[in-house]
Phi, psi and omega in degrees: 000314179296323180297317181294319180296316180297322179296320181296314183286334173298319178297319180293325183288344178282348185301320182295339182277349181285165178295154181308329184289336183252008188292338181276122183285145177288120182300323181295323181292317180295319180297318180297319181293320178295321178297320178296320180297318180293324179295319178293328179294325180281339179234072187295323184294325181291336186258358179285156178291147178297152180295159178302150184294340181268009177290147182263126177278120184299329181292332183268359178286129180290120181273144177298139182297145176276122183283129175278124183302336181291337187247009179294322179224159180295139179290148176273141178295144179283178179294145180293129179293146178282126179207142177218146178301149180293152178278138187252143177252140181230126181223153177274132175263311174226183179299328183264323191262132177245138178255130172251124188229145172212123179269130177222123178269181178115326178212140182282060185232153177224135176247130184236135175227121175258116186261127173255131193279018178227140180229209185295340177297342180272359178297131176297158180301133180084358182238042177303135182099356182295314181296317180299318179291321180296314179297322179295332184278348188299326182262014180268041179119126177230174180302120178088352182218131172283173180299319180290321179294321178295318178297319178297321179299312178300318181297318179294333177278348186073028183255131175266124175251138177212160179218144178215158178235130173250184179293319186251002187203166167231145189225125174249126190233147174230140166237112192228159168290142184304320183290338181257012181298317180303310181293324179297318177293326177297318179291323177297322178297323177296320180300322183276319188269336185218051173289147186251341179050062179299137182302320181296319179292325178298314180298320181295313182289326177297317177299322179296315179294322177296319179296320177295320179296320177294323179294322180297332180297335181263011181244108182305324180296316178295318179298321178297316179299318179295318181293326177300311180298317182293322182289327182275321190237001179060224179259013179267204180307130178071006184263345185254149180298131180300320183277353180089177178238172180299321182288321181286326181288327183299329185272354182288140180238167178294330178293320178293326177293314181297320180292321181290327180298325180298323179285319183292324190265022175288137186295330184286357176258008191253149172222140182243125178248125177232120184228138174136208186276068181207135181284155181301317182299319180290319179299318177299315182297318180292319178298318179293320183296316188261339182238005183295334180266006183276120181223174177137143177253136181266155173264126182294118180248105183239147176250137182291154179263128178280153179293145181291151175280126185246037172218142184294138180210145176246122180256130182246130169252117192277125171230088187305132176082002181297130181284345180229159175247129171277113193244138175221136172239115193223157171203158183296149179215184182285166180275192184295340182258018180302133178294344179263015185307310185286316180296321179291330176296317179291314180301318183296328178304318182279332178291305181198010187276346181230167184299322181272018178293163183296316183292318181294317179296326179290301187289325183269302189282318184276308186269332182071028181280339190206165172279342180180151176223146183216164174217153177198162173263124173259119186240136175241182180296323187246353183197179178189177176204156171261128181232138174243124190231147174195164170240113189243161175298140187307317184288350179251016182299307179299308177302327179294316177299317180300317180292324177298315178295324178298319181292322176297313179296326178297315178296329183282329188217291191296324185220074183294166181302133180265167176299320181296321179292319177300315181297319179296319180295313181295316179298320178298317179294316184288318182288332178273349185300315181299334180296336180289350181240016188290311182263156183297320180292325176296317180299317179298320180290325177297318179292320180299329181295339182293305177290330180301315183254018173054046179263156180292158185295335181263017185304308182289333179292324181266352184305312181301317181295323179295319179293315181298334183280353181283118180272173176299320180297318179294323178295319178295320180294333183293336181277344187303317180295349185248014183278334181284109183291348179292341183270002184267147171247140177251129179235129181226126172251112184179199184283103186299324183300323180274327186283319188305312179299326180293321180288322178296326178296330178278356180080022181269135172288134185242151173212160183256149178220147178283164178297348179253017171087014178265130178290140182248147175289160182301332182275340188257129176231138181289133178293149175238082186296334180254123180302136180293149177264155177301142181285142176281148179241000000 
């Protein structure tokens, strides 16, 4: 304001210096200047000079964040929810057939599993894959229905039918709407009691199984699994591929399938599991209606178990140029009835069974050799094994094996299992246990495992308490049978040219094996006509 006024009067003071002709001020000009001066007086803020450029705008000053009380400290876990596995009912339907039942509401669904007490272990010598092909053929035509008509019937009912073969069992499964359970069970009874094995369907399914066997030869992961079984069990029990090989499948005939089906489909080898939105009385009535006339005695078909190999050996399945190695370090262990089952389950969690296990943290987090490493016990009725598995970069195959052995030795001596590790393992097993019963099909398979492995009806009900009872001392003792490194076999499917020097550096005796589990002489190597693909992680 003062600046504007001074400017105005400065202009007025200049008037005497003007020429006489201009000495008289223009009245309009003076009036305009006075009006401007009065306007600025009424609006002082508009006429003030702008603030200095170094002034700080309060709005742009970064304010300290307001702390949310919820995130000041880590939350404490809440109390563990009370949960127990459901109780299972078991009743006899006929002299041969037993029904396992569990009623569960919530969804109008029923899961059915028909268990046949013979699996791939019953395959005659030289005919690996016979049981798998026979089970696959059961729904390829029954009395009164072709394979397509049977499939259409299941489809119209909204029922999923599936079949699988394990080492010790065969399993026929249905997932059905509760209202369509009677008709679905009727069709399942036809599959079991009156399969027809049409020759044309046999040829079609045999070609399919052969194509799958040929495809597995080009998959390092599949070849490693086959080599693991062959290295541990030879050609005896658990040593042959469940699905068969190209050579064993080629010799199978429709007559051999029909003859084998008679042994597999004997009623005294069967167990029926029905789970879901169905009452026990109704399940019993349906089982009696459709399977009550099913009879027959089976002939026990067993394969002998070969003695374990007790000297370290590295078996290589060659995949030239493979960027990764499918790696396994394995040794024999107890069967499903091992007295160390629970203690070994806890010990294995810390060895390689969980993400924070010693082997996974070593190979993945510390060394960066792999995206992941795991270990588990594979148990069958008559045998079992401990396996440590990973897919590692080819150039780190040898160092990975060395680190696995170091971790085993650490658990055995230098760095035994701690109380904190035992607690983490037990808590992980117990908190994850309910997830195994979350879905209806999972629940049905858990129940089916009881008769398959001849376990008591309350096995899953008592499982949590058995795990919780394993102390640190028992967990430490569980590793002792696995401390002798002489009992381990190493199996690697990958680029032999790169892998072999690494294994020799570790002092391991090496031998070659084909992708189908046949040992090769040092001079003979199986051709790999199709370049291997990078392994998925």
